[in-house]
PDB file of C-alpha atoms in Angstrom:
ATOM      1  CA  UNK A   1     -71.920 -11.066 -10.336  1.00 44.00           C
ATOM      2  CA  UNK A   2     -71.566  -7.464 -11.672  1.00 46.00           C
ATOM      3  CA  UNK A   3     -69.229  -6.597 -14.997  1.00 56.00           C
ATOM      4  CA  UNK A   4     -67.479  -4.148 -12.600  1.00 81.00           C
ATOM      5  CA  UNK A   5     -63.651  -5.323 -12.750  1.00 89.00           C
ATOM      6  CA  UNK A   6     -61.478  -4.819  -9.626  1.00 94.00           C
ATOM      7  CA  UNK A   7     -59.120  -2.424  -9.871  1.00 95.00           C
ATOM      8  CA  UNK A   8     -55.735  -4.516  -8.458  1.00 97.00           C
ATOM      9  CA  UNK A   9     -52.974  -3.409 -10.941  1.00 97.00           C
ATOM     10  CA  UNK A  10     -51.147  -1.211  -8.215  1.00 98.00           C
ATOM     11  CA  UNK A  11     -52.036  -4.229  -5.601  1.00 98.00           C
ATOM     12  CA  UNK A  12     -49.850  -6.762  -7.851  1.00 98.00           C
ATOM     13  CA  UNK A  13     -47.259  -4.249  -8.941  1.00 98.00           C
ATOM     14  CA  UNK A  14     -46.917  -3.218  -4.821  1.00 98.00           C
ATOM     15  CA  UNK A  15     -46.652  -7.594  -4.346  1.00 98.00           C
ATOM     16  CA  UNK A  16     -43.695  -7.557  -7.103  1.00 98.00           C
ATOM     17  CA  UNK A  17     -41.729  -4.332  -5.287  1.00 97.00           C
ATOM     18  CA  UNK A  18     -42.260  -6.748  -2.148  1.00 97.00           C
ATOM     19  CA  UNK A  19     -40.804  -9.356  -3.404  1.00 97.00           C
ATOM     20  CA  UNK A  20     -37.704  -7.283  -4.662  1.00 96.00           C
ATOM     21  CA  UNK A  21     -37.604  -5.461  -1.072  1.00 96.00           C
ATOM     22  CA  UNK A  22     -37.627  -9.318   0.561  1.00 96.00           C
ATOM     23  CA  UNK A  23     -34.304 -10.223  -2.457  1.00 96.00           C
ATOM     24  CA  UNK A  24     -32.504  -7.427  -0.640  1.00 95.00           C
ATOM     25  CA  UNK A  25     -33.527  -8.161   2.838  1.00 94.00           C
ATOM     26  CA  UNK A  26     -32.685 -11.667   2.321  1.00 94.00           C
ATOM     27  CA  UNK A  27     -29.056 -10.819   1.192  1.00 95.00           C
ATOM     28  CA  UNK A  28     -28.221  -8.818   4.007  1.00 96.00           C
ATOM     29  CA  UNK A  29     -27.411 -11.533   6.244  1.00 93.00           C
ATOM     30  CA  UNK A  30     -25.516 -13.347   3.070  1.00 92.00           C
ATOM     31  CA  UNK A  31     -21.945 -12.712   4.646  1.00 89.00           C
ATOM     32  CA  UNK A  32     -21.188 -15.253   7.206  1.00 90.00           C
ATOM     33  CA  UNK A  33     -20.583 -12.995   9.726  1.00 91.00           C
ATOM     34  CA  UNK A  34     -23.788 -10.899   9.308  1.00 94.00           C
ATOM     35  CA  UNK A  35     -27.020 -12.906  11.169  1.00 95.00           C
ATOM     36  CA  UNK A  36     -29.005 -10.331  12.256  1.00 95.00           C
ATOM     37  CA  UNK A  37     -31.360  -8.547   9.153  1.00 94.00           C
ATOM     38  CA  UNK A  38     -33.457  -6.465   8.502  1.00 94.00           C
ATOM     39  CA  UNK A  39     -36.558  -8.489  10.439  1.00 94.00           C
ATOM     40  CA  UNK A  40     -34.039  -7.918  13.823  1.00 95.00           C
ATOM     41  CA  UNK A  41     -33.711  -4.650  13.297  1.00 96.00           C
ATOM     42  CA  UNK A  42     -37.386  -3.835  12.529  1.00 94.00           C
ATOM     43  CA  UNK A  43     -38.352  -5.910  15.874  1.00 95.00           C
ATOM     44  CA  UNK A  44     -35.283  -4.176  18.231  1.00 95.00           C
ATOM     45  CA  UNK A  45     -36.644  -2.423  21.043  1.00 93.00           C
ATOM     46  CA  UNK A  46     -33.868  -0.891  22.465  1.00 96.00           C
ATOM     47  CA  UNK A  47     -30.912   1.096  20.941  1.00 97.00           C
ATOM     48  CA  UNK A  48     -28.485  -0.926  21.973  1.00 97.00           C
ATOM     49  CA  UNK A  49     -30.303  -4.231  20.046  1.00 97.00           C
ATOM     50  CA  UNK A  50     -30.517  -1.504  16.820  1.00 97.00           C
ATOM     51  CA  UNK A  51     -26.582  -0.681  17.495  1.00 97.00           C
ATOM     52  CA  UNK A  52     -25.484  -4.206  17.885  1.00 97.00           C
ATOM     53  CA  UNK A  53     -27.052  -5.086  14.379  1.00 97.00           C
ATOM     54  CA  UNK A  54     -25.764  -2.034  12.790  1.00 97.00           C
ATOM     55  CA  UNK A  55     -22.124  -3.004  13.609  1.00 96.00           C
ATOM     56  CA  UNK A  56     -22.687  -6.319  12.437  1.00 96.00           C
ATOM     57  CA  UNK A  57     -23.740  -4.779   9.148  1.00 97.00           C
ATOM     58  CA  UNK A  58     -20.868  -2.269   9.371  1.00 96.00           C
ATOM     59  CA  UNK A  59     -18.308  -5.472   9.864  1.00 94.00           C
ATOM     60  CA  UNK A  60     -19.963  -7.658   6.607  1.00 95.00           C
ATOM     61  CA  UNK A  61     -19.800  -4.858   4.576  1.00 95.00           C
ATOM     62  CA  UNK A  62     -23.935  -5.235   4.198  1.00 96.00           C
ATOM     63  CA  UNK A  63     -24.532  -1.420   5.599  1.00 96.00           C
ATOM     64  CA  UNK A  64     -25.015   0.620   1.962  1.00 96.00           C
ATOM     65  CA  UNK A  65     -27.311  -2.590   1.320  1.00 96.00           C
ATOM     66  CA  UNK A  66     -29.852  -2.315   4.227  1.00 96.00           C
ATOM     67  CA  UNK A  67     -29.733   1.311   3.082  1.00 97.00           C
ATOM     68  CA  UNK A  68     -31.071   0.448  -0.401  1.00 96.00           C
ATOM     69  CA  UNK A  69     -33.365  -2.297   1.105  1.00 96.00           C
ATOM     70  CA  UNK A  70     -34.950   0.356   3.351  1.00 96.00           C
ATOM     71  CA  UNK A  71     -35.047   2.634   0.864  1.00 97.00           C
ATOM     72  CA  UNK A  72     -36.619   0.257  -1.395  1.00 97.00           C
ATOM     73  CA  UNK A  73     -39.005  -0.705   1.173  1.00 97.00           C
ATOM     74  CA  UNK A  74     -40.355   2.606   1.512  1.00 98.00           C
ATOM     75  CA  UNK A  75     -40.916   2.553  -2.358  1.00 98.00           C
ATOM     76  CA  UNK A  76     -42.434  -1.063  -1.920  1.00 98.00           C
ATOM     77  CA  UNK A  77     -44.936   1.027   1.134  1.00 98.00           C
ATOM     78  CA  UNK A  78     -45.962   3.831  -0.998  1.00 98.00           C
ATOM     79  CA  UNK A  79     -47.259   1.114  -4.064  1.00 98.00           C
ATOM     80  CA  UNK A  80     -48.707  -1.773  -2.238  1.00 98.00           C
ATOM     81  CA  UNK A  81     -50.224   0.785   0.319  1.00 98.00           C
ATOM     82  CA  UNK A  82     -52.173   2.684  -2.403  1.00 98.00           C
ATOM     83  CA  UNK A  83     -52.296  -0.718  -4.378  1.00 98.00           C
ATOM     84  CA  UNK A  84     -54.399  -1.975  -1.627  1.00 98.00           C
ATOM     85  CA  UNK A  85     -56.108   1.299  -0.997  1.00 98.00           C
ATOM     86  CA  UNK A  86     -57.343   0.822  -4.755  1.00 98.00           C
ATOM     87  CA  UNK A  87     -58.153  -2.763  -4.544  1.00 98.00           C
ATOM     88  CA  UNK A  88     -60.608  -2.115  -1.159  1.00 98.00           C
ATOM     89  CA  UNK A  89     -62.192   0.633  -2.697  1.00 97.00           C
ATOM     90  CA  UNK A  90     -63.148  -1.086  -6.242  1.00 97.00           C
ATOM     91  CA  UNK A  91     -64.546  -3.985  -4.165  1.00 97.00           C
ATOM     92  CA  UNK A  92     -66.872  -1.144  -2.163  1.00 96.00           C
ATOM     93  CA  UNK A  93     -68.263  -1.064  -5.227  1.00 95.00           C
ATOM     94  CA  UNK A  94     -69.592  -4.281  -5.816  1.00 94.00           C
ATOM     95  CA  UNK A  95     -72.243  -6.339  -4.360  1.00 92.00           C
ATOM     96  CA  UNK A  96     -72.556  -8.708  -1.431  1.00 91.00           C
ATOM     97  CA  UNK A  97     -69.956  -9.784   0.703  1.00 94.00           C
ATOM     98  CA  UNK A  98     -67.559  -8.319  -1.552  1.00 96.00           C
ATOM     99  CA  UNK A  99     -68.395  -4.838  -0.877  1.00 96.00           C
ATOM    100  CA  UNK A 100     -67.518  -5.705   3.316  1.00 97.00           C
ATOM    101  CA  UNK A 101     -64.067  -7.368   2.444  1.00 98.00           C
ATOM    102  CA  UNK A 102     -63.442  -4.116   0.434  1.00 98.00           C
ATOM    103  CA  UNK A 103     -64.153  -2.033   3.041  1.00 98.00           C
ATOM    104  CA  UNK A 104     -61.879  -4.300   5.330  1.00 98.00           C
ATOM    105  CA  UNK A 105     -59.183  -3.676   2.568  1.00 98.00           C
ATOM    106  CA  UNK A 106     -59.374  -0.369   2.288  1.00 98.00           C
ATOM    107  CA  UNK A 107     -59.429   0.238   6.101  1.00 98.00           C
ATOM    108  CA  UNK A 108     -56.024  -2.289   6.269  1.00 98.00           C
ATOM    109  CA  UNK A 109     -54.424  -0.430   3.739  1.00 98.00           C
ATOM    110  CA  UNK A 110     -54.151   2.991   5.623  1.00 98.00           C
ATOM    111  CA  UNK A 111     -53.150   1.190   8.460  1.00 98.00           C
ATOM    112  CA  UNK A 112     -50.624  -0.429   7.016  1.00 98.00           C
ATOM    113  CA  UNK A 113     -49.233   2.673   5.444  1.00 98.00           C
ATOM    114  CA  UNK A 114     -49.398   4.649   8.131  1.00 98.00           C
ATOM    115  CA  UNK A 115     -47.202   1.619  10.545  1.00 98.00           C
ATOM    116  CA  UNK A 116     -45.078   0.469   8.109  1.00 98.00           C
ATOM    117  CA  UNK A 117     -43.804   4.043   7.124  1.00 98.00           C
ATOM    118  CA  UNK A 118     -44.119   4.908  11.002  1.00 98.00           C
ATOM    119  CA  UNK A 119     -41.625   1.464  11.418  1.00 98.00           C
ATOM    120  CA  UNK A 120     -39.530   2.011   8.476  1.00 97.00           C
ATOM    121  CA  UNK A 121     -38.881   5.784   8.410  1.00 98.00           C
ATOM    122  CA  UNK A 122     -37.632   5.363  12.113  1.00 98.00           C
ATOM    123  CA  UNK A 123     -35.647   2.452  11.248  1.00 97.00           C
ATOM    124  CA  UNK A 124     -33.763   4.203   8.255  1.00 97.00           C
ATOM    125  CA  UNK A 125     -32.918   7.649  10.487  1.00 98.00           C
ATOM    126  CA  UNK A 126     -31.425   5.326  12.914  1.00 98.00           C
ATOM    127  CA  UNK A 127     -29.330   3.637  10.266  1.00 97.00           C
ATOM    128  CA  UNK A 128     -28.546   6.836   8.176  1.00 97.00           C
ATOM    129  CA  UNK A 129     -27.329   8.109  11.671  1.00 97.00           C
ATOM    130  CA  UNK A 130     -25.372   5.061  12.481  1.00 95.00           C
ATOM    131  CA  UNK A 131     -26.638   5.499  16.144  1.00 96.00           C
ATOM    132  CA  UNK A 132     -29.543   3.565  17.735  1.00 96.00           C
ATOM    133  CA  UNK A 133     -32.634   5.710  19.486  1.00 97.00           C
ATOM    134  CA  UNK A 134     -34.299   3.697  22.781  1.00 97.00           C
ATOM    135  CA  UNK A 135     -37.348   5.802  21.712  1.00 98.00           C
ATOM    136  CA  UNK A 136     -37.314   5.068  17.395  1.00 97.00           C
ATOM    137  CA  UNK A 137     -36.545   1.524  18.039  1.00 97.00           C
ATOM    138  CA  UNK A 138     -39.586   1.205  20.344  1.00 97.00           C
ATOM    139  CA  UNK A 139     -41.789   2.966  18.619  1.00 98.00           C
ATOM    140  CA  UNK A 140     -41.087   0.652  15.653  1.00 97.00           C
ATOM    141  CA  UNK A 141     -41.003  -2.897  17.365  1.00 96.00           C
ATOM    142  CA  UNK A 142     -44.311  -1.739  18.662  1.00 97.00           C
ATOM    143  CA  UNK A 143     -45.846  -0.483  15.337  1.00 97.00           C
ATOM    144  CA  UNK A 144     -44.563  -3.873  13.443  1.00 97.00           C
ATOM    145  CA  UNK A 145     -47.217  -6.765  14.961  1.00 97.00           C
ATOM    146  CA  UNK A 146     -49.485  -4.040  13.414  1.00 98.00           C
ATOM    147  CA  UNK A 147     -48.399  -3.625   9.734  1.00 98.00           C
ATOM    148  CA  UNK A 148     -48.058  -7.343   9.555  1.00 98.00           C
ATOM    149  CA  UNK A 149     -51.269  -7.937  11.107  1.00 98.00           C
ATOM    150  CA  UNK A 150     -52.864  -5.162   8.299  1.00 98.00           C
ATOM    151  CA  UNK A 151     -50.345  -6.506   5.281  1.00 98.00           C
ATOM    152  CA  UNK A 152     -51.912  -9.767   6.241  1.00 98.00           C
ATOM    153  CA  UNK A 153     -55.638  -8.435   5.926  1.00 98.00           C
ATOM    154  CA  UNK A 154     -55.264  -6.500   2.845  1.00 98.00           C
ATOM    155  CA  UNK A 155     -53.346  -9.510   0.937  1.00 98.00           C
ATOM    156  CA  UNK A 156     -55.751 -12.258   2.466  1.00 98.00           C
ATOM    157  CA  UNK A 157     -59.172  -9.656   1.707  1.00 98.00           C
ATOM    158  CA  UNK A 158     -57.903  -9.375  -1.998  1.00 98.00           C
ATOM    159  CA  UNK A 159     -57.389 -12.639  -2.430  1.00 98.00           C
ATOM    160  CA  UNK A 160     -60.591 -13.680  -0.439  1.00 97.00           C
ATOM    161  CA  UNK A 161     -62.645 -10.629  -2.706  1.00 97.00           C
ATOM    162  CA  UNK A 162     -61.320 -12.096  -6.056  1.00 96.00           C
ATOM    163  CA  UNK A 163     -62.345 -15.959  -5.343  1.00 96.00           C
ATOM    164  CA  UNK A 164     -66.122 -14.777  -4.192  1.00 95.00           C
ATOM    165  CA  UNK A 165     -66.328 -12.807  -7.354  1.00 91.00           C
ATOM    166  CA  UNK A 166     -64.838 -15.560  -9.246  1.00 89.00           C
ATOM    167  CA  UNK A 167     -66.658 -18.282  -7.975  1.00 89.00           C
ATOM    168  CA  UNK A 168     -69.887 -16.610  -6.776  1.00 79.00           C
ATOM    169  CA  UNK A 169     -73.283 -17.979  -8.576  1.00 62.00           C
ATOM    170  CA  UNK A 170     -74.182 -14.994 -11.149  1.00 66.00           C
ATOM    171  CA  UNK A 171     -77.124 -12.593  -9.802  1.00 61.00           C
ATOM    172  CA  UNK A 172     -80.340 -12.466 -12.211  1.00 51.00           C
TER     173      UNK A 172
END
C-alpha cells in the first residue's frame, strides 16, 4: 500500500448535493395530485409525455420546485462530475488494481458529465419554456440509461478503489 491518499473530498461533497437534489425531486410529487416527477420527465420520450407532466406540475403548484430541483441538479452535475473526475485520477496514481478502477473512474466521470448535463440541460429548456420538444425529450430519455449506467461506475469504482486500498496486504 502506498502513503498516497485519494483525493475524494469533491466525490463526497458531489454525494451530499445528490442527496439534496433527490430531497427536492422527492417532494415534487408530494401534492396528491402531482405523480409524475422528475424521474418521468427525465425518461419522456415524446413532447407530449414532457407536456402532460408539466401540467401536472403546473396544477400542484410543484412547477417553481422542479425548477430549483433542476437547477440544483445541474449544481449537484458540475461537483460530483469533477468529484469523480478527481477521485479516478488520484487512484491512477497508485499501484495495482487500483490504478485500473481509477482509470475506469475517471473515464465514467466525463461520461457522466457530459449525459447528465446533455439530459438535464434539455430537460430544464423544456420546462423554462413550458412547452415539450419530440426532439429534447428524446435526446434525453436516450442519454439517461447512460448517466446512470456511468453514476453507477464512478460511485461503485470509488467505493471498490477505497476497500482494495483499505484492505489490501501492505507492499514491502
Amino acid at each position: 500500500m502506498t502513503d498516497t491518499r485519494p483525493d475524494i473530498r469533491w466525490w463526497l461533497l458531489g454525494l451530499l448535493a445528490f442527496v439534496i437534489v433527490i430531497a427536492l425531486s422527492v417532494a415534487i410529487t408530494g401534492p396528491d395530485e402531482v405523480v409524475l416527477g422528475i424521474g418521468e420527465h427525465q425518461a419522456a420520450g415524446s413532447a407530449v409525455q414532457v407536456d402532460e407532466i408539466q401540467a401536472q406540475w403546473r396544477a400542484g403548484g410543484v412547477r417553481t420546485l422542479a425548477i430549483v430541483s433542476m437547477l440544483g441538479d445541474l449544481v449537484f452535475i458540475g461537483i460530483y462530475g469533477w468529484g469523480s473526475w478527481q477521485a479516478g485520477r488520484s487512484f491512477m496514481a497508485m499501484p495495482g488494481s487500483v490504478r485500473m478502477i481509477g482509470m475506469l473512474v475517471a473515464i465514467s466521470a466525463l461520461i457522466f458529465l457530459v449525459t447528465d448535463y446533455t439530459e438535464t440541460i434539455l430537460q430544464v429548456i423544456q420546462l423554462l419554456r413550458e412547452q415539450g420538444s419530440d426532439w429534447m425529450a428524446a435526446v434525453a430519455a436516450t442519454v439517461r440509461p447512460v448517466k446512470v449506467i456511468a453514476w453507477i461506475a464512478t460511485f461503485g469504482g470509488v467505493l471498490i478503489a477505497l476497500a482494495i486500498r483499505r484492505f489490501a496486504a501492505p507492499t514491502a
